[in-house]
Amino acid sequence: MLLKKALSSLLLLFPLFLLAQKVNISGKVLEQDSISPAVGASVSLLSTVNNAYLRGQQTGSNGNFQIPDVDPGTYNLQVTFVGYKTFTRSNFVVEPGKDINLGSIVLVEEGELLSEIVVQGQVPDLQIGIDKKVFDVSQSMVSVGGSAQDLLGNVPTLQLESDGSVSLRGSTNVRFLVDGKESAMAGSDINSFLQSLPADAIAKVEIITNPSAKYDAEGQSGIINIILKKNARLGLNGSVTASGGSYENANAGVTLNYRAGKMNYFGNYNFARRHSLGDGTSDNVDYINGAITDLSPRTQSIEESSRLGYNHTIRFGTDYYMNDKTTLSLTTNLSLRDNERGNDINYNYWNVPGLGSSSFRNSLQHEDDLGIDAQVDFKRTLNREGEELTANVSFGYDTEDGVNDFHQTFANGNADLKRVNNTSESGKNWNMQLDYVLPFGENHKFEAGYRSILRYSDESQYSEELDSLTQNFIPDYRITNDFDMASTVHALYANYQRQITDKFGAQVGLRAEQANLNTNIYSHDLENPSIIKNDQGKLDYFRLYPSVFLSYAVGEGKSDKVQLSYSRRVQRPRGWQVNPFIDVSDVQNYRQGNPNLMPEDIHATELSFSKFYTKWNFVASAFYRRVNDQTQPVIYDEDLIADIVGDRTNVTYMKWENASDLDAAGFELISKVNLTKWWDVTGNGNLSHITFHPKDGLGLVGRNSFNWNANLTTNVKITPTFSAQVRGDYRSGMKTMQGEMEPMKGVDLALKKDVLKNRGTFMLNVRDAFNSRKFQMHNYLPNRETQFSHRWMRRMITLSFSYRFGIQNLGKNNREERQPEMEDMGGQQF
């Protein structure tokens, strides 16, 4: 009986005995100065068998951590912190019942990367590689509360054009990616997508001026990659933002991230009410016997424009860390846009008898847009160090449905002109990609991959105009149409990279692409509208796109480099450039696409030098670009579309053409100077010379143009929690094939105040403080002269507040995790 009682007591006490064997592990993580706590560092216990994650915790505001109730055993201990080398203690033994205090763990900052230089200090925070510039927008004060379009206008080397499009080194033919992939959310109108995407949802913007063979060959002047916000900190983290500004503009959003064990969940939601007010003027005058006289037909107009949009952007996804070698990610992006665009145009006429002295035209367009894409990413680390296999499959869908009403009245009593256009557009996009990296040794590797991009789009327009006699709307079969397009690109690539000597390295690559562009144009026979005509177009070509990168380290260190690169690229026609049906949204200005456009063939060469000092750094680049079959709109005589224009005179008609071959040579400089601990300046300047070689039969003449642009951003830290930012930009005049652009300039201002122990931030910014950003153009044609000006957006004032919760990295190394692609760009990682 006594033995039985003893055994029963032991069984009751056994759980307590086991609990007593568990161990608490504690310690403190410090930055390299051995004083500053590493706030938000991740401390993990890993399996010694496969290095899989078992237990962990994030350090608190004083750098302390404690991992309770750890079972006895042998572990690998790992400490990670952004900007520092990973601390590892292998075969860490935990004995039963003995709590462990590891004391202070001092981290060591990462050494300089050969492929990039991190320019630290106040915003804008730049990571500069010789062929790639990464703009960290997390604290770009002048862009807070704005759109992605506003943000891109503040990125060095980029400019905004009159229609809101983004140009790189003077060319709007640039390739846009979202998180490294083509996004179907944008549909065929990338400008509308950039207007709807909040700047607050973007973490970084990458500018790649001369990509290697690994990347899609499309884009005349390069690639702009928009990286959306996402992090992988342990625990629950996030932020909320809200802003309001001029013209009842408003923005609000929330970002959440939760990581526990092998799963990481992330998501954000942004709402924006964007109201942009613009204005413009035009002056169109015909020559008589080669000169302007009192009898010359002339039309002048004054325009007031309004763009109102309600935008919802949603992103959510998850990362599954299956083991220490395999990661699977699922991501979905959703964009809902409700847009309303209005234009009021007052026309004044001279010597245009059919139109009298003046008229007033009002147009109102309402459009509902939906964009969604979903993607699966897989990454597997293989046996060799650095050997990996990555795969991606993504699908996107977008749809746009709109109604556009036009109403024009005349002072001379002419019958009113009324038109209603119903438009519909839908698109599908598939992306499939597989990449493999095989290292042969340190600074020596081979990579290869496959990619297919499949795009399908369907655009239709049904137009009705008012019959002045019956006062009924009747179909206008001249511009009622249906346009379908299917584009496919299949590609294989290979890159070989090696450090040949201690200072000299090289990378050579080759990309092979098979591209197809098929179009179907459905239109009504004007003699018998019940008959539907079908015109088909086909473009089928195979091209090889080589790339070569040579890099030489100068001086004693390896951070200063000279790099010479060459790549062949292509710019394929876009949907609205090949749609042959005439845009009649402005009865004085008609535009038409061309289904016979050929892809541009681009050869780009760049020579760059980077130099890095203690307080200032710069990257200087000389570049040359040859473009064969360059695409641009050409202004023609309106008699070519007399069946639509009728007997009206003094109108403008433009059609897209492969208008010329082009030579562009230039010099670019980006520099960051830390004047003091509280004051820094970032400057960017571009000089270029462009020569146009026009194609025969278009009535064009060769032209040369020298132009330049520059921007300067300065940041002043007034107190530890109060700072200011000022940005100014200037773009010189520029000659085009048929005219000349006038100079343009602007200034942006911002103030920032951190509150609530640096978890909250108030931001006040003024974009285009002096209302000076106005696009102006002169066209000089054989039979007429035209001038126009356009202001895309008037001065905007915005007040914003953001609050961050959860454990945040508040130290000096608070920056987004580096993107793994940096080492692959242009081959400068040797």
Short mmCIF file of N, CA, C and O in Angstrom, two decimals, residues 628-730:
data_model
loop_
_atom_site.label_atom_id
_atom_site.label_comp_id
_atom_site.label_asym_id
_atom_site.label_seq_id
_atom_site.Cartn_x
_atom_site.Cartn_y
_atom_site.Cartn_z
N ASN A 628 15.55 52.05 -83.95
CA ASN A 628 15.07 51.87 -85.32
C ASN A 628 13.55 51.73 -85.31
O ASN A 628 13.00 51.06 -84.45
N ASP A 629 12.88 52.37 -86.27
CA ASP A 629 11.42 52.32 -86.38
C ASP A 629 10.74 52.93 -85.16
O ASP A 629 9.80 52.38 -84.60
N GLN A 630 11.24 54.09 -84.74
CA GLN A 630 10.66 54.76 -83.57
C GLN A 630 9.19 55.11 -83.82
O GLN A 630 8.81 55.56 -84.90
N THR A 631 8.35 54.88 -82.80
CA THR A 631 6.91 55.11 -82.90
C THR A 631 6.54 56.44 -82.26
O THR A 631 6.94 56.72 -81.12
N GLN A 632 5.75 57.25 -83.00
CA GLN A 632 5.24 58.50 -82.45
C GLN A 632 4.08 58.99 -83.31
O GLN A 632 3.92 58.56 -84.45
N PRO A 633 3.21 59.86 -82.77
CA PRO A 633 2.11 60.39 -83.57
C PRO A 633 2.61 61.43 -84.57
O PRO A 633 3.46 62.25 -84.24
N VAL A 634 2.08 61.37 -85.79
CA VAL A 634 2.43 62.30 -86.84
C VAL A 634 1.19 63.10 -87.20
O VAL A 634 0.10 62.54 -87.37
N ILE A 635 1.31 64.41 -87.29
CA ILE A 635 0.19 65.28 -87.65
C ILE A 635 0.05 65.31 -89.17
O ILE A 635 0.99 65.64 -89.89
N TYR A 636 -1.16 64.98 -89.63
CA TYR A 636 -1.46 64.92 -91.06
C TYR A 636 -2.49 65.98 -91.43
O TYR A 636 -3.13 66.61 -90.57
N ASP A 637 -2.72 66.10 -92.75
CA ASP A 637 -3.78 66.96 -93.27
C ASP A 637 -5.13 66.33 -92.95
O ASP A 637 -5.33 65.13 -93.14
N GLU A 638 -6.07 67.14 -92.50
CA GLU A 638 -7.37 66.60 -92.10
C GLU A 638 -8.20 66.09 -93.27
O GLU A 638 -9.19 65.38 -93.07
N ASP A 639 -7.79 66.40 -94.49
CA ASP A 639 -8.52 65.89 -95.66
C ASP A 639 -8.50 64.36 -95.71
O ASP A 639 -9.37 63.74 -96.34
N LEU A 640 -7.53 63.74 -95.03
CA LEU A 640 -7.43 62.28 -95.03
C LEU A 640 -8.59 61.63 -94.28
O LEU A 640 -8.85 60.44 -94.47
N ILE A 641 -9.27 62.38 -93.45
CA ILE A 641 -10.43 61.83 -92.73
C ILE A 641 -11.66 62.69 -93.00
O ILE A 641 -12.48 62.96 -92.12
N ALA A 642 -11.82 63.11 -94.26
CA ALA A 642 -12.92 63.99 -94.62
C ALA A 642 -14.28 63.35 -94.37
O ALA A 642 -15.27 64.05 -94.11
N ASP A 643 -14.35 62.02 -94.40
CA ASP A 643 -15.64 61.38 -94.18
C ASP A 643 -16.13 61.55 -92.76
O ASP A 643 -17.34 61.43 -92.48
N ILE A 644 -15.23 61.84 -91.85
CA ILE A 644 -15.64 62.09 -90.46
C ILE A 644 -15.67 63.58 -90.17
O ILE A 644 -16.60 64.10 -89.55
N VAL A 645 -14.64 64.32 -90.64
CA VAL A 645 -14.57 65.75 -90.37
C VAL A 645 -15.59 66.52 -91.20
O VAL A 645 -16.12 67.54 -90.78
N GLY A 646 -15.92 66.04 -92.39
CA GLY A 646 -16.84 66.77 -93.25
C GLY A 646 -16.16 67.98 -93.86
O GLY A 646 -14.99 67.94 -94.24
N ASP A 647 -16.89 69.10 -93.94
CA ASP A 647 -16.32 70.28 -94.58
C ASP A 647 -15.69 71.23 -93.58
O ASP A 647 -15.41 72.37 -93.89
N ARG A 648 -15.46 70.75 -92.34
CA ARG A 648 -14.83 71.64 -91.36
C ARG A 648 -13.37 71.87 -91.71
O ARG A 648 -12.68 71.00 -92.25
N THR A 649 -12.88 73.01 -91.37
CA THR A 649 -11.48 73.34 -91.58
C THR A 649 -10.83 73.64 -90.23
O THR A 649 -11.51 73.77 -89.19
N ASN A 650 -9.49 73.77 -90.26
CA ASN A 650 -8.74 74.19 -89.09
C ASN A 650 -8.86 73.18 -87.93
O ASN A 650 -9.05 73.56 -86.78
N VAL A 651 -8.77 71.90 -88.27
CA VAL A 651 -8.72 70.87 -87.23
C VAL A 651 -7.38 70.15 -87.33
O VAL A 651 -6.64 70.28 -88.31
N THR A 652 -7.05 69.39 -86.27
CA THR A 652 -5.78 68.67 -86.20
C THR A 652 -6.05 67.17 -86.23
O THR A 652 -6.93 66.68 -85.52
N TYR A 653 -5.28 66.45 -87.06
CA TYR A 653 -5.45 65.01 -87.18
C TYR A 653 -4.08 64.34 -86.99
O TYR A 653 -3.12 64.65 -87.70
N MET A 654 -4.00 63.44 -86.00
CA MET A 654 -2.75 62.75 -85.70
C MET A 654 -2.93 61.25 -85.84
O MET A 654 -3.97 60.69 -85.46
N LYS A 655 -1.88 60.58 -86.35
CA LYS A 655 -1.91 59.14 -86.51
C LYS A 655 -0.54 58.57 -86.10
O LYS A 655 0.50 59.16 -86.41
N TRP A 656 -0.58 57.42 -85.40
CA TRP A 656 0.66 56.79 -84.96
C TRP A 656 1.39 56.17 -86.15
O TRP A 656 0.78 55.51 -86.99
N GLU A 657 2.72 56.40 -86.21
CA GLU A 657 3.54 55.87 -87.29
C GLU A 657 4.89 55.44 -86.74
O GLU A 657 5.33 55.91 -85.69
N ASN A 658 5.56 54.54 -87.48
CA ASN A 658 6.99 54.33 -87.27
C ASN A 658 7.69 55.47 -88.01
O ASN A 658 8.10 55.35 -89.16
N ALA A 659 7.79 56.61 -87.33
CA ALA A 659 8.07 57.87 -88.00
C ALA A 659 9.54 58.07 -88.35
O ALA A 659 9.85 58.76 -89.32
N SER A 660 10.45 57.48 -87.57
CA SER A 660 11.86 57.81 -87.80
C SER A 660 12.75 56.77 -87.14
O SER A 660 12.30 55.92 -86.36
N ASP A 661 14.03 56.87 -87.44
CA ASP A 661 15.07 56.26 -86.63
C ASP A 661 15.64 57.36 -85.74
O ASP A 661 15.58 58.56 -86.10
N LEU A 662 16.20 56.98 -84.63
CA LEU A 662 16.59 57.99 -83.64
C LEU A 662 17.92 57.63 -83.01
O LEU A 662 18.20 56.46 -82.70
N ASP A 663 18.77 58.66 -82.85
CA ASP A 663 20.01 58.53 -82.08
C ASP A 663 19.92 59.46 -80.89
O ASP A 663 19.67 60.67 -81.04
N ALA A 664 20.12 58.90 -79.69
CA ALA A 664 20.09 59.70 -78.46
C ALA A 664 21.35 59.43 -77.67
O ALA A 664 21.68 58.27 -77.36
N ALA A 665 22.10 60.48 -77.37
CA ALA A 665 23.32 60.36 -76.57
C ALA A 665 23.23 61.34 -75.42
O ALA A 665 22.71 62.46 -75.58
N GLY A 666 23.72 60.95 -74.26
CA GLY A 666 23.58 61.84 -73.12
C GLY A 666 24.50 61.50 -71.97
O GLY A 666 25.28 60.55 -72.01
N PHE A 667 24.38 62.33 -70.93
CA PHE A 667 25.17 62.19 -69.71
C PHE A 667 24.25 62.39 -68.52
O PHE A 667 23.42 63.31 -68.51
N GLU A 668 24.41 61.53 -67.52
CA GLU A 668 23.56 61.60 -66.32
C GLU A 668 24.43 61.58 -65.08
O GLU A 668 25.43 60.84 -65.01
N LEU A 669 24.05 62.38 -64.09
CA LEU A 669 24.78 62.43 -62.82
C LEU A 669 23.80 62.39 -61.66
O LEU A 669 22.83 63.16 -61.64
N ILE A 670 24.02 61.47 -60.72
CA ILE A 670 23.26 61.41 -59.48
C ILE A 670 24.24 61.50 -58.33
O ILE A 670 25.24 60.75 -58.30
N SER A 671 23.99 62.40 -57.38
CA SER A 671 24.92 62.59 -56.27
C SER A 671 24.17 62.85 -54.98
O SER A 671 23.12 63.51 -54.99
N LYS A 672 24.70 62.33 -53.89
CA LYS A 672 24.15 62.56 -52.56
C LYS A 672 25.26 63.14 -51.68
O LYS A 672 26.36 62.57 -51.61
N VAL A 673 25.00 64.28 -51.03
CA VAL A 673 25.99 64.95 -50.19
C VAL A 673 25.40 65.12 -48.79
O VAL A 673 24.33 65.71 -48.64
N ASN A 674 26.09 64.60 -47.79
CA ASN A 674 25.71 64.83 -46.39
C ASN A 674 26.51 66.03 -45.90
O ASN A 674 27.66 65.89 -45.47
N LEU A 675 25.91 67.22 -45.98
CA LEU A 675 26.62 68.44 -45.61
C LEU A 675 26.94 68.46 -44.12
O LEU A 675 28.04 68.83 -43.71
N THR A 676 25.97 68.09 -43.30
CA THR A 676 26.16 67.94 -41.85
C THR A 676 25.33 66.74 -41.41
O THR A 676 24.70 66.07 -42.23
N LYS A 677 25.32 66.47 -40.12
CA LYS A 677 24.52 65.37 -39.60
C LYS A 677 23.02 65.65 -39.75
O LYS A 677 22.22 64.72 -39.72
N TRP A 678 22.67 66.93 -39.93
CA TRP A 678 21.25 67.29 -39.98
C TRP A 678 20.81 67.85 -41.34
O TRP A 678 19.67 68.26 -41.51
N TRP A 679 21.72 67.82 -42.32
CA TRP A 679 21.39 68.43 -43.61
C TRP A 679 22.03 67.62 -44.73
O TRP A 679 23.23 67.37 -44.72
N ASP A 680 21.22 67.17 -45.70
CA ASP A 680 21.76 66.47 -46.87
C ASP A 680 21.09 66.98 -48.13
O ASP A 680 19.99 67.54 -48.10
N VAL A 681 21.74 66.76 -49.26
CA VAL A 681 21.26 67.21 -50.57
C VAL A 681 21.46 66.07 -51.57
O VAL A 681 22.53 65.45 -51.62
N THR A 682 20.42 65.79 -52.36
CA THR A 682 20.52 64.83 -53.45
C THR A 682 20.22 65.55 -54.76
O THR A 682 19.19 66.23 -54.87
N GLY A 683 21.10 65.42 -55.72
CA GLY A 683 20.92 66.08 -57.01
C GLY A 683 21.00 65.11 -58.16
O GLY A 683 21.66 64.08 -58.09
N ASN A 684 20.28 65.43 -59.23
CA ASN A 684 20.27 64.61 -60.44
C ASN A 684 20.22 65.54 -61.65
O ASN A 684 19.41 66.46 -61.70
N GLY A 685 21.10 65.31 -62.62
CA GLY A 685 21.11 66.10 -63.84
C GLY A 685 21.27 65.22 -65.06
O GLY A 685 21.97 64.20 -65.02
N ASN A 686 20.60 65.58 -66.15
CA ASN A 686 20.67 64.82 -67.40
C ASN A 686 20.88 65.79 -68.57
O ASN A 686 20.15 66.78 -68.69
N LEU A 687 21.86 65.48 -69.41
CA LEU A 687 22.08 66.20 -70.66
C LEU A 687 21.92 65.20 -71.79
O LEU A 687 22.42 64.07 -71.70
N SER A 688 21.25 65.60 -72.86
CA SER A 688 21.10 64.65 -73.98
C SER A 688 21.01 65.40 -75.31
O SER A 688 20.57 66.56 -75.36
N HIS A 689 21.44 64.70 -76.36
CA HIS A 689 21.34 65.22 -77.72
C HIS A 689 20.62 64.16 -78.54
O HIS A 689 21.02 62.99 -78.57
N ILE A 690 19.55 64.57 -79.23
CA ILE A 690 18.72 63.65 -79.99
C ILE A 690 18.74 64.04 -81.46
O ILE A 690 18.58 65.22 -81.80
N THR A 691 18.93 63.06 -82.32
CA THR A 691 18.88 63.27 -83.76
C THR A 691 17.79 62.39 -84.36
O THR A 691 17.78 61.17 -84.13
N PHE A 692 16.86 63.00 -85.09
CA PHE A 692 15.77 62.28 -85.75
C PHE A 692 16.10 62.05 -87.22
O PHE A 692 16.49 63.00 -87.93
N HIS A 693 15.94 60.81 -87.67
CA HIS A 693 16.14 60.47 -89.08
C HIS A 693 14.79 59.99 -89.62
O HIS A 693 14.45 58.81 -89.51
N PRO A 694 13.99 60.88 -90.24
CA PRO A 694 12.60 60.53 -90.61
C PRO A 694 12.54 59.49 -91.72
O PRO A 694 13.42 59.39 -92.57
N LYS A 695 11.44 58.72 -91.69
CA LYS A 695 11.18 57.74 -92.74
C LYS A 695 10.67 58.46 -93.99
O LYS A 695 10.07 59.54 -93.91
N ASP A 696 10.88 57.83 -95.13
CA ASP A 696 10.42 58.40 -96.40
C ASP A 696 8.89 58.33 -96.48
O ASP A 696 8.25 57.44 -95.93
N GLY A 697 8.32 59.31 -97.19
CA GLY A 697 6.90 59.30 -97.49
C GLY A 697 6.00 59.92 -96.44
O GLY A 697 4.78 59.95 -96.62
N LEU A 698 6.56 60.43 -95.35
CA LEU A 698 5.73 61.02 -94.29
C LEU A 698 5.79 62.54 -94.29
O LEU A 698 5.11 63.19 -93.49
N GLY A 699 6.59 63.12 -95.18
CA GLY A 699 6.69 64.57 -95.25
C GLY A 699 7.44 65.19 -94.09
O GLY A 699 7.24 66.37 -93.78
N LEU A 700 8.30 64.42 -93.42
CA LEU A 700 9.05 64.91 -92.27
C LEU A 700 10.48 65.23 -92.66
O LEU A 700 11.01 64.68 -93.62
N VAL A 701 11.11 66.12 -91.89
CA VAL A 701 12.51 66.48 -92.12
C VAL A 701 13.31 66.15 -90.88
O VAL A 701 12.80 66.13 -89.76
N GLY A 702 14.61 65.88 -91.06
CA GLY A 702 15.48 65.55 -89.94
C GLY A 702 15.68 66.73 -89.02
O GLY A 702 15.72 67.88 -89.45
N ARG A 703 15.81 66.42 -87.70
CA ARG A 703 16.00 67.49 -86.71
C ARG A 703 16.99 67.03 -85.65
O ARG A 703 17.16 65.84 -85.39
N ASN A 704 17.61 68.02 -85.01
CA ASN A 704 18.50 67.78 -83.88
C ASN A 704 18.02 68.58 -82.69
O ASN A 704 17.53 69.71 -82.84
N SER A 705 18.15 67.99 -81.50
CA SER A 705 17.69 68.68 -80.30
C SER A 705 18.66 68.44 -79.16
O SER A 705 19.06 67.29 -78.90
N PHE A 706 19.07 69.51 -78.50
CA PHE A 706 19.84 69.41 -77.27
C PHE A 706 18.94 69.82 -76.11
O PHE A 706 18.31 70.88 -76.16
N ASN A 707 18.84 69.01 -75.09
CA ASN A 707 17.97 69.34 -73.96
C ASN A 707 18.58 68.81 -72.66
O ASN A 707 19.48 67.96 -72.67
N TRP A 708 18.10 69.35 -71.56
CA TRP A 708 18.61 68.93 -70.26
C TRP A 708 17.52 69.09 -69.20
O TRP A 708 16.53 69.82 -69.37
N ASN A 709 17.67 68.34 -68.13
CA ASN A 709 16.78 68.48 -66.99
C ASN A 709 17.56 68.22 -65.72
O ASN A 709 18.62 67.56 -65.73
N ALA A 710 17.07 68.74 -64.61
CA ALA A 710 17.75 68.59 -63.33
C ALA A 710 16.73 68.68 -62.21
O ALA A 710 15.68 69.31 -62.34
N ASN A 711 17.03 68.02 -61.10
CA ASN A 711 16.23 68.17 -59.90
C ASN A 711 17.14 68.12 -58.68
O ASN A 711 18.21 67.52 -58.70
N LEU A 712 16.70 68.76 -57.63
CA LEU A 712 17.48 68.87 -56.40
C LEU A 712 16.55 68.70 -55.21
O LEU A 712 15.50 69.34 -55.14
N THR A 713 16.91 67.80 -54.30
CA THR A 713 16.13 67.55 -53.09
C THR A 713 17.02 67.77 -51.89
O THR A 713 18.13 67.21 -51.82
N THR A 714 16.56 68.57 -50.94
CA THR A 714 17.33 68.81 -49.72
C THR A 714 16.47 68.50 -48.50
O THR A 714 15.27 68.77 -48.49
N ASN A 715 17.08 67.90 -47.50
CA ASN A 715 16.42 67.53 -46.26
C ASN A 715 17.14 68.17 -45.09
O ASN A 715 18.37 68.10 -44.99
N VAL A 716 16.36 68.78 -44.22
CA VAL A 716 16.91 69.45 -43.03
C VAL A 716 16.23 68.87 -41.81
O VAL A 716 15.00 68.89 -41.70
N LYS A 717 17.04 68.34 -40.88
CA LYS A 717 16.52 67.83 -39.62
C LYS A 717 16.62 68.95 -38.59
O LYS A 717 17.67 69.19 -38.00
N ILE A 718 15.50 69.64 -38.36
CA ILE A 718 15.49 70.82 -37.49
C ILE A 718 15.67 70.41 -36.04
O ILE A 718 16.45 71.00 -35.29
N THR A 719 14.96 69.39 -35.59
CA THR A 719 15.12 68.78 -34.27
C THR A 719 15.08 67.26 -34.49
O THR A 719 14.79 66.80 -35.59
N PRO A 720 15.36 66.46 -33.46
CA PRO A 720 15.30 65.00 -33.66
C PRO A 720 13.95 64.50 -34.16
O PRO A 720 13.87 63.42 -34.73
N THR A 721 12.88 65.26 -33.95
CA THR A 721 11.55 64.80 -34.35
C THR A 721 10.88 65.72 -35.36
O THR A 721 9.72 65.53 -35.69
N PHE A 722 11.59 66.73 -35.86
CA PHE A 722 10.98 67.70 -36.77
C PHE A 722 11.93 67.93 -37.94
O PHE A 722 13.11 68.25 -37.74
N SER A 723 11.44 67.72 -39.18
CA SER A 723 12.30 67.86 -40.35
C SER A 723 11.54 68.50 -41.49
O SER A 723 10.30 68.57 -41.49
N ALA A 724 12.29 68.96 -42.48
CA ALA A 724 11.71 69.62 -43.65
C ALA A 724 12.37 69.10 -44.91
O ALA A 724 13.53 68.65 -44.89
N GLN A 725 11.63 69.16 -46.02
CA GLN A 725 12.15 68.72 -47.31
C GLN A 725 11.70 69.70 -48.38
O GLN A 725 10.54 70.14 -48.40
N VAL A 726 12.62 70.04 -49.29
CA VAL A 726 12.32 70.91 -50.42
C VAL A 726 12.86 70.24 -51.68
O VAL A 726 14.00 69.74 -51.69
N ARG A 727 12.04 70.20 -52.72
CA ARG A 727 12.46 69.62 -54.00
C ARG A 727 12.11 70.57 -55.13
O ARG A 727 11.00 71.08 -55.22
N GLY A 728 13.08 70.80 -56.00
CA GLY A 728 12.85 71.61 -57.18
C GLY A 728 13.30 70.88 -58.43
O GLY A 728 14.24 70.09 -58.39
N ASP A 729 12.62 71.12 -59.55
CA ASP A 729 13.00 70.48 -60.80
C ASP A 729 12.84 71.45 -61.96
O ASP A 729 12.01 72.36 -61.93
N TYR A 730 13.65 71.24 -63.00
CA TYR A 730 13.60 72.08 -64.19
C TYR A 730 13.87 71.20 -65.40
O TYR A 730 14.76 70.34 -65.38
#
